[in-house]
Short mmCIF file of C-alpha atoms in Angstrom, two decimals:
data_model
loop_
_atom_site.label_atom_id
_atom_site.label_comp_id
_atom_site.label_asym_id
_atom_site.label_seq_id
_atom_site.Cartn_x
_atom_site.Cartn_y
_atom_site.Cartn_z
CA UNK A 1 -79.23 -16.75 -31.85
CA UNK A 2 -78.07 -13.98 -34.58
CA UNK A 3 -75.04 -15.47 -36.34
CA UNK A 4 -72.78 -13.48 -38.76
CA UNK A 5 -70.57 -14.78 -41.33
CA UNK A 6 -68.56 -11.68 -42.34
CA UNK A 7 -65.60 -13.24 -44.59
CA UNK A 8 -68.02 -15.94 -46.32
CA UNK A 9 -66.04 -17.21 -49.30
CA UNK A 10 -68.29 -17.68 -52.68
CA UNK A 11 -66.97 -21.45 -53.66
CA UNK A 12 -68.42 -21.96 -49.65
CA UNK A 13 -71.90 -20.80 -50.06
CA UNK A 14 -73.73 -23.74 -51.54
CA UNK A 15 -71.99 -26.42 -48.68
CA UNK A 16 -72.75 -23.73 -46.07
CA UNK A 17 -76.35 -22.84 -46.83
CA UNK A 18 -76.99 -26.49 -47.30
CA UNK A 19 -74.96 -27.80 -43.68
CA UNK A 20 -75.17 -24.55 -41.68
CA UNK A 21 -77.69 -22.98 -42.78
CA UNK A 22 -80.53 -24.72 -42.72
CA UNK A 23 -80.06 -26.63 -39.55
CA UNK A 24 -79.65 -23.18 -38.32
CA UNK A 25 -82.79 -22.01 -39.29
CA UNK A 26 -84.58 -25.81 -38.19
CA UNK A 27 -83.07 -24.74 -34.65
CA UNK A 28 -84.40 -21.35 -34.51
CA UNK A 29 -81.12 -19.73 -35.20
CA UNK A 30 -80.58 -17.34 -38.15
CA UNK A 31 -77.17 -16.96 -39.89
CA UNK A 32 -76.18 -14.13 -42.34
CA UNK A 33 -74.19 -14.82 -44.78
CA UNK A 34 -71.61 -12.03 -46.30
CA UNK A 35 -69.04 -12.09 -48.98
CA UNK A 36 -66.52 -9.32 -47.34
CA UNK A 37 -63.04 -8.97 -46.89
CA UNK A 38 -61.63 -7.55 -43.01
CA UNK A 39 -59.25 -4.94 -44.43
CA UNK A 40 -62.06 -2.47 -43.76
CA UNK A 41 -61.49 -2.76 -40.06
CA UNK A 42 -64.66 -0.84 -38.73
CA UNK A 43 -67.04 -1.97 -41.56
CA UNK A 44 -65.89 -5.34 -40.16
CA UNK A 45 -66.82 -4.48 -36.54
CA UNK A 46 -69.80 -2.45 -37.91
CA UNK A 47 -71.27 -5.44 -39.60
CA UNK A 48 -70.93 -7.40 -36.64
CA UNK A 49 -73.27 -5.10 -34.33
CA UNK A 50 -76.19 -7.01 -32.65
CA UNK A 51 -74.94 -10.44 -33.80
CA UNK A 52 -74.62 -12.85 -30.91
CA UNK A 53 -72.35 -15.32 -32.87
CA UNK A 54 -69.52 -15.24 -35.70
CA UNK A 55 -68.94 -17.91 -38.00
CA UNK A 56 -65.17 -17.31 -39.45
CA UNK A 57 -63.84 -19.39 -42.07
CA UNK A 58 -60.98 -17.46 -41.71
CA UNK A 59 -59.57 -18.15 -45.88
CA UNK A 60 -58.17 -14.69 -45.76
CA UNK A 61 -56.76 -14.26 -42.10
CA UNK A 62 -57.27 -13.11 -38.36
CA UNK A 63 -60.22 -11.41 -37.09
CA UNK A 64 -59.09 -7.30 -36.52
CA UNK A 65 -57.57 -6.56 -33.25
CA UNK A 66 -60.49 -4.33 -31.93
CA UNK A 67 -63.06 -6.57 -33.06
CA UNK A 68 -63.74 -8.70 -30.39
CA UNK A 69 -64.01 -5.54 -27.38
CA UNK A 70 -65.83 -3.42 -30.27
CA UNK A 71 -68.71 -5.98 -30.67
CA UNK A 72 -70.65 -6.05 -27.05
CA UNK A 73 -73.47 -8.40 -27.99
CA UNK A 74 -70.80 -11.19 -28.91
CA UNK A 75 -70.95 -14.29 -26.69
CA UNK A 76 -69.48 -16.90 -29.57
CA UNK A 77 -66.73 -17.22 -32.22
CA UNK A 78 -67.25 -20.41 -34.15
CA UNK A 79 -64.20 -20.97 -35.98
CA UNK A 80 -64.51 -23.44 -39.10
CA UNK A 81 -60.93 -25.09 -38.41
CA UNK A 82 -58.40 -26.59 -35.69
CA UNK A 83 -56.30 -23.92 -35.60
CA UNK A 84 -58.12 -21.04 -34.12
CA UNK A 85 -55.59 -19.23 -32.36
CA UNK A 86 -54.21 -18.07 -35.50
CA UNK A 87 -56.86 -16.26 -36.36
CA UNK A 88 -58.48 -15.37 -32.95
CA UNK A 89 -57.16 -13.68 -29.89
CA UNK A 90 -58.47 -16.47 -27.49
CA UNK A 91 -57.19 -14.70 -24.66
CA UNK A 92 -58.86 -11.77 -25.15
CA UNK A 93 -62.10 -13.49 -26.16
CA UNK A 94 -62.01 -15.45 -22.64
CA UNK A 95 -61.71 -12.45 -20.64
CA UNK A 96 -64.35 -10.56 -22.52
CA UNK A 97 -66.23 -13.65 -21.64
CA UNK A 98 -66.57 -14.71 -25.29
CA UNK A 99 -66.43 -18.47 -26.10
CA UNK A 100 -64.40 -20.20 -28.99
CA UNK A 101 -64.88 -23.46 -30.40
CA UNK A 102 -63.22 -24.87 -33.10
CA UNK A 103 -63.52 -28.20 -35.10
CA UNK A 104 -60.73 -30.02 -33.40
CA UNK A 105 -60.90 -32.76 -36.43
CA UNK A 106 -61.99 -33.00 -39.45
CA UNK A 107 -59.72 -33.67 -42.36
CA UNK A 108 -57.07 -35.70 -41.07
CA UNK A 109 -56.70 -38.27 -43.69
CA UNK A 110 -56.99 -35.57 -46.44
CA UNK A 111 -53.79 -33.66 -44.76
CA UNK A 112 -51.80 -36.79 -44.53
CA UNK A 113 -52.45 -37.75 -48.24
CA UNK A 114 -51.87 -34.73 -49.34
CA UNK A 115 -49.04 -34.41 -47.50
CA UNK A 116 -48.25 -37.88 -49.18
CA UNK A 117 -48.52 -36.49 -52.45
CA UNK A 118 -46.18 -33.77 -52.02
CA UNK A 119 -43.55 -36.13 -50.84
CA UNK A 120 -44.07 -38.14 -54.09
CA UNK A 121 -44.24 -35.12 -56.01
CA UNK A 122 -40.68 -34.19 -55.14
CA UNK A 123 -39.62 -37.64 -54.53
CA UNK A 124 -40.29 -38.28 -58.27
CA UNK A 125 -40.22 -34.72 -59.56
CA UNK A 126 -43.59 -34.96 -61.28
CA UNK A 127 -44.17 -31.20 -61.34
CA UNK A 128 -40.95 -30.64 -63.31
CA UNK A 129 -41.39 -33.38 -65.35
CA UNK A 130 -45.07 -32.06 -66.54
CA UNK A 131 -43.37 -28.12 -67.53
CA UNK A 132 -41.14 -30.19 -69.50
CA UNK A 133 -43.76 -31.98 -71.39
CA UNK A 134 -46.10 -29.44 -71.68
CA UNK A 135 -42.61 -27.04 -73.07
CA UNK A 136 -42.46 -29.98 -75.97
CA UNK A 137 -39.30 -31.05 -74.25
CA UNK A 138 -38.00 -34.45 -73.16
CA UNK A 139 -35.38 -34.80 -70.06
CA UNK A 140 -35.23 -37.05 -67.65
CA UNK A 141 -34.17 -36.06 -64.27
CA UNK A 142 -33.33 -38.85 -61.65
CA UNK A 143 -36.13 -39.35 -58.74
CA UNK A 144 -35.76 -41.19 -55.51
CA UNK A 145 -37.26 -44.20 -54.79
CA UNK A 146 -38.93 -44.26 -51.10
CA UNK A 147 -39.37 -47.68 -50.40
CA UNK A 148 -36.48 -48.53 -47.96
CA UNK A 149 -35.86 -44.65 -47.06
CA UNK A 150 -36.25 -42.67 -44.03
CA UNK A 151 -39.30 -40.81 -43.24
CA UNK A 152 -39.30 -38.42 -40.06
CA UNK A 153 -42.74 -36.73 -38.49
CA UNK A 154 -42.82 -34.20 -36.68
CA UNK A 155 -46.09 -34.18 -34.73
CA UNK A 156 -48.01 -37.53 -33.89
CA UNK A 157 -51.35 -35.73 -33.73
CA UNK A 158 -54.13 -36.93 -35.75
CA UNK A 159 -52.63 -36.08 -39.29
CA UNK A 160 -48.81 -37.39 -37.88
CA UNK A 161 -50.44 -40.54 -36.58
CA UNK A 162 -52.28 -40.81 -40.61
CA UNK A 163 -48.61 -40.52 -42.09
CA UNK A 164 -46.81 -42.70 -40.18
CA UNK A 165 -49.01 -45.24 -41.10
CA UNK A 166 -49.20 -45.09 -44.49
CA UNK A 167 -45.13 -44.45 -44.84
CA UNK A 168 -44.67 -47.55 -42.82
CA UNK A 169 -47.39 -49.01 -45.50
CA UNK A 170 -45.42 -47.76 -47.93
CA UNK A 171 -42.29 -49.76 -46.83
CA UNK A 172 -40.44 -46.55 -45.50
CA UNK A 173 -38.17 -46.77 -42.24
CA UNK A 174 -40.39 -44.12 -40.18
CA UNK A 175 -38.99 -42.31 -37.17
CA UNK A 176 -41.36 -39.45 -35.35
CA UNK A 177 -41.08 -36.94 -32.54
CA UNK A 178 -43.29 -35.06 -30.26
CA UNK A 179 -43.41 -32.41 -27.97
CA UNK A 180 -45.43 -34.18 -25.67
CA UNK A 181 -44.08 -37.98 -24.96
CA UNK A 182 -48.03 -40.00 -25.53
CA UNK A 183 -46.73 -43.95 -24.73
CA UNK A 184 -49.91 -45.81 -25.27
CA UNK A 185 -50.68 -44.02 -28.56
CA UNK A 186 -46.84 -44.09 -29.68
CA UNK A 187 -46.70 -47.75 -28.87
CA UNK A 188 -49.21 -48.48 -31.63
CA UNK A 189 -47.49 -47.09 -34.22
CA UNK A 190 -45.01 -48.67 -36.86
CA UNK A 191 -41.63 -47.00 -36.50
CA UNK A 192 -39.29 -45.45 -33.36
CA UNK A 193 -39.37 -42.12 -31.06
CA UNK A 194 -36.37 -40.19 -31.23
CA UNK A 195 -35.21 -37.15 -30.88
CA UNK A 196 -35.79 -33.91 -33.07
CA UNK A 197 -31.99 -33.89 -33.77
CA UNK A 198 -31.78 -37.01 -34.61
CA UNK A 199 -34.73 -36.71 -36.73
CA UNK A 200 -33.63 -34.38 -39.00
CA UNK A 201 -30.00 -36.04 -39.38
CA UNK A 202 -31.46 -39.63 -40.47
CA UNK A 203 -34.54 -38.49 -42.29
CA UNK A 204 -35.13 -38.79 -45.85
CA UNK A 205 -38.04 -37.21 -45.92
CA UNK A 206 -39.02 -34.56 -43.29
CA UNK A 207 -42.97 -34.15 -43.15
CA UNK A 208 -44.14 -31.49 -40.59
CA UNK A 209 -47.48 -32.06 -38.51
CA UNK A 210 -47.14 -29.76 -35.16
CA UNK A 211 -50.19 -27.51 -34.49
CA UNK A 212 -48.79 -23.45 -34.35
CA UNK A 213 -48.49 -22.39 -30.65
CA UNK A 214 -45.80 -19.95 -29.02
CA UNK A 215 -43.94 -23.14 -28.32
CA UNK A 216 -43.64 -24.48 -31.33
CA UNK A 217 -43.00 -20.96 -33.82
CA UNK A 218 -39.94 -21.25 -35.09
CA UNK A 219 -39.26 -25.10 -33.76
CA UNK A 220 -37.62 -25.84 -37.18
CA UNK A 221 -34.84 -23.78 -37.12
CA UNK A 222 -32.11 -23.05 -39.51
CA UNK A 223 -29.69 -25.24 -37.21
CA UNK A 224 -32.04 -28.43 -37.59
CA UNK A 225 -32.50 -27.47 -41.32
CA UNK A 226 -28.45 -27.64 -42.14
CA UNK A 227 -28.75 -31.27 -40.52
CA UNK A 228 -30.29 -32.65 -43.25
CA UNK A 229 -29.23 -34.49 -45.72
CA UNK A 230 -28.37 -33.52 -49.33
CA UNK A 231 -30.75 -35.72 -50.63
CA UNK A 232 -33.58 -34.67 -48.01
CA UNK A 233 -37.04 -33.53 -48.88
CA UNK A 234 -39.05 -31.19 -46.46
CA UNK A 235 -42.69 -31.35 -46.56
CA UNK A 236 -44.92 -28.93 -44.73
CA UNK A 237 -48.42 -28.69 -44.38
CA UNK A 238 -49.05 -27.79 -41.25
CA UNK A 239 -48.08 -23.83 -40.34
CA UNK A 240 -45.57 -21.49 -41.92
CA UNK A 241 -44.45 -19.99 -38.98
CA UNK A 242 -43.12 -22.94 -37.55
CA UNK A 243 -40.51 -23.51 -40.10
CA UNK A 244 -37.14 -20.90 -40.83
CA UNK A 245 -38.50 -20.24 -44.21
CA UNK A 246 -35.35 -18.38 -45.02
CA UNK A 247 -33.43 -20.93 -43.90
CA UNK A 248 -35.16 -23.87 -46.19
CA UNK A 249 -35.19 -20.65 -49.31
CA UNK A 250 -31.15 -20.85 -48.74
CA UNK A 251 -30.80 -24.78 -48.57
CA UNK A 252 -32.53 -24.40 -51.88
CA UNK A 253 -31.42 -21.93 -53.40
CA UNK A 254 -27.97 -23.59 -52.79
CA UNK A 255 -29.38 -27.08 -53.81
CA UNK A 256 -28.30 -28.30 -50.41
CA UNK A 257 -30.94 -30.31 -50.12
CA UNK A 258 -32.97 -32.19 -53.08
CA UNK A 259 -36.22 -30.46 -53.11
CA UNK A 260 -39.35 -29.27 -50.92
CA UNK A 261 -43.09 -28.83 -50.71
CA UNK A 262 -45.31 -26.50 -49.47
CA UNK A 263 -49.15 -26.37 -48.73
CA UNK A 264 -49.06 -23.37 -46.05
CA UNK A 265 -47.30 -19.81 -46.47
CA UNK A 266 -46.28 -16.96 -44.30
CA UNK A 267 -49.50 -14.84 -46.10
CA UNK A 268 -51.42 -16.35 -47.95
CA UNK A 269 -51.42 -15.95 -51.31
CA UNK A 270 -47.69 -15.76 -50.65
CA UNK A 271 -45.61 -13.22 -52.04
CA UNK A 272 -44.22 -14.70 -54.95
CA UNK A 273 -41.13 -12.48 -55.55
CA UNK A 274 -40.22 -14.12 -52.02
CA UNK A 275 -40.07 -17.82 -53.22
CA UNK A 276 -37.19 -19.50 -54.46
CA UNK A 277 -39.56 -20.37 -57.93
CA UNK A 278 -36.33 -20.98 -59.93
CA UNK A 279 -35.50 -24.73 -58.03
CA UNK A 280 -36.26 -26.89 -60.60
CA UNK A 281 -37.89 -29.43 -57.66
CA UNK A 282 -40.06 -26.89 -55.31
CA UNK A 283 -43.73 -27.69 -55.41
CA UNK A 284 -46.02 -25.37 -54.01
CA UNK A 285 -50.06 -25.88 -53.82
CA UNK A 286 -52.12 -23.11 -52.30
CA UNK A 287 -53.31 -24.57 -48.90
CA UNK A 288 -55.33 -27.51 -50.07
CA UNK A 289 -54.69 -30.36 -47.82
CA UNK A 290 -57.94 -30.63 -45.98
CA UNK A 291 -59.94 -29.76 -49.60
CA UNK A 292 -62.02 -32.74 -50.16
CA UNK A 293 -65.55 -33.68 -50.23
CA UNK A 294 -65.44 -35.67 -47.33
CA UNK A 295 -63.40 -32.76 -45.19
CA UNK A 296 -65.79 -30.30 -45.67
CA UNK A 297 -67.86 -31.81 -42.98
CA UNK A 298 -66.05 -28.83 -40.98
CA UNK A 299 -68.52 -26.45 -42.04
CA UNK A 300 -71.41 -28.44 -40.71
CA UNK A 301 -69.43 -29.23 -37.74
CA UNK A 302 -68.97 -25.31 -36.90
CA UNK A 303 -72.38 -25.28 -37.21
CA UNK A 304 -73.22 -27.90 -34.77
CA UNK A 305 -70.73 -25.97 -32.33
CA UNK A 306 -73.23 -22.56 -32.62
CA UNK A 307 -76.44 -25.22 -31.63
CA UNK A 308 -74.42 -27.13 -28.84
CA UNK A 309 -73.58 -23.74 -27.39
CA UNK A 310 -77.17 -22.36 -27.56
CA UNK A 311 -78.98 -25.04 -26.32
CA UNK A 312 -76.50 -24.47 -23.31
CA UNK A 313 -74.25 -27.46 -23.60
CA UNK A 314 -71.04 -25.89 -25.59
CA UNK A 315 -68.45 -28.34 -26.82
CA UNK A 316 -65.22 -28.01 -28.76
CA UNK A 317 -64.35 -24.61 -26.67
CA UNK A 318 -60.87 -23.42 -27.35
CA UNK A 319 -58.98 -22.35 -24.36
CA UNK A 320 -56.22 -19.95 -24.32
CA UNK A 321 -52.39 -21.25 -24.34
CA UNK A 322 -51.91 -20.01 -20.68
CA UNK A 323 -54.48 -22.28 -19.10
#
C-alpha cells in the first residue's frame, strides 16, 4: 500500500520514521511523510492523489470537507488517536466505502495523571504561586487540601476508571457518572454512581472524561455549572465542546467558583483574547495529557492498523455514530 502523511508534525518525525516507518517498509508498504498544513484545501486533496492510505495525526484539526469524495484511490484513514470523529467524517468515509481505524487506547494513565496534576495545580495554586516567585514577590494564597474532599468523574472509560482510582488512593470521597450504566466494571471501583446532578452539587473537584459524540456536546451545561460549589474546581481534559465554556469563563470571571484547568480548547491554539487569563487560579496547558514516552506507542499502533488492514484482517475500525 501507498500511505500519505499530509499534516506530519516535525517533533513526530524521528518516533514515526522509527515505529511507522520502517515496519512499513519491512511489510512492503511505503509511507510519505509531509510537513503541511490543510488550510490549502486542494493542495491537501492534490497531495493525496494515488495514495491508498492516510495517516492523520490530526495536531492541527479535521481533514477538509471534500477530501474524502475528492481522493478516489482512498480505501483507509488511519487516525493516530481515539477520537476520530472529530477530525473525520466517518459517515461519509463508510459510504464512500473508506475504512477508519483509530487507536482506541493508548495513553490512559498519562490523561488521568495529568488530569491529576491539574487538579493539584489549582487545588494548591502552584501556577500562581511560581509568577509570584519568579515577579520577586512573596504572598501566600490559601490552597485546599484534597484528602477528605469530593471528587466527581464524569466518564468511567479507560482514563475515568485511571482517576477514580488514584483519587480514592489519594483518600478523596469519589462519586462518578456515566452515560451508559456498566455494573460489573462500576462494581470494581472505589466510590458511588450517582447522578450527573448530583454530581456536580457534592463535588469538590469536577474532572471530565466523556469521549465527544452528538450526545454528549454540550452535556456540561451552564445549569450543571451554577451547581457547583464556590469552592469547586473543574478539570477538563477530555473535549472542549462538551463543556459551556462561556458558562465556566463567567463562574470565573465572577470567582464563583475557586479555580479551573484546561488541557483541550475550542481551537487549538486557543484564542487567547477569549480566556479569562486575569483569574489568578486558571491553569491552562496546551493539550498535553497523553504526551509521554510511553503514550506515544499510538504512532506505532496507527501503524499496525495500516498492516492489519492490508494483510486483509482490519482491526480498530471506527464506525459511524448512527450504527
Amino acid at each position: 500500500m501507498r500511505i500519505v502523511c499530509i499534516d506530519g508534525e516535525r517533533q513526530y518525525a524521528d518516533i514515526v520514521k522509527r515505529d511507522v516507518i520502517e515496519p512499513l517498509r519491512a511489510a512492503g508498504h511505503q509511507l510519505d511523510w509531509f510537513e503541511e498544513r490543510f488550510e490549502d484545501v486542494d493542495a491537501t486533496i492534490a497531495r493525496a492523489q494515488g495514495y491508498d492510505a492516510v495517516y492523520i495525526i490530526a495536531d492541527q484539526g479535521p481533514l477538509p470537507e471534500r477530501f474524502l469524495s475528492s481522493v478516489p484511490s482512498l480505501k483507509l484513514v488511519s487516525f493516530v488517536g481515539t477520537g476520530a470523529h472529530r477530525f473525520v467524517n466517518v459517515a461519509e468515509a463508510e459510504s464512500l466505502g473508506i475504512t477508519v481505524t483509530n487507536v482506541p487506547d493508548f495513553a490512559s494513565r498519562s490523561v488521568a495523571e495529568h488530569a491529576i496534576a491539574l487538579m493539584f495545580s489549582v487545588a494548591r495554586r502552584v501556577p500562581e504561586g511560581d509568577r509570584i516567585v519568579r515577579a520577586g514577590e512573596w504572598a501566600k494564597h490559601q490552597g485546599l487540601k484534597l484528602r477528605g474532599r469530593t471528587l466527581g468523574v464524569v466518564g468511567t472509560g479507560a482514563i475515568g476508571r485511571e482517576v477514580i482510582q488514584m483519587g480514592a488512593a489519594l483518600g478523596m470521597d469519589v462519586v462518578f457518572w456515566n452515560r451508559t450504566e456498566r455494573p460489573e466494571a462500576e462494581a470494581e471501583l472505589p466510590g458511588r454512581r450517582v447522578a450527573l446532578d448530583e454530581l456536580f452539587r457534592v463535588s469538590d473537584v469536577v474532572s471530565l472524561h466523556v469521549t465527544h459524540t452528538p450526545e454528549t456536546e454540550g452535556l456540561v451545561s451552564a445549569e450543571l455549572l451554577g451547581s457547583l460549589k464556590p469552592s469547586a474546581i473543574l478539570v477538563n481534559t477530555a473535549r472542549d465542546e462538551i463543556l459551556d465554556r462561556t458558562a465556566l469563563f463567567a463562574l470565573l470571571r465572577e470567582d464563583r467558583i475557586f479555580g479551573a484547568a484546561l488541557d483541550v480548547f475550542e481551537t487549538e491554539p486557543p484564542e487567547i483574547s477569549e480566556l479569562p487569563l486575569d483569574h489568578p487560579n486558571l491553569v491552562l496547558t496546551p493539550h498535553i495529557g497523553f504526551h509521554t514516552d510511553e503514550a506515544d506507542e499510538v504512532f506505532a499502533i496507527a501503524g499496525r492498523n495500516i498492516i492489519a488492514f492490508a494483510d486483509g484482517t482490519p482491526r480498530n475500525v471506527v464506525h459511524s455514530i448512527t450504527q
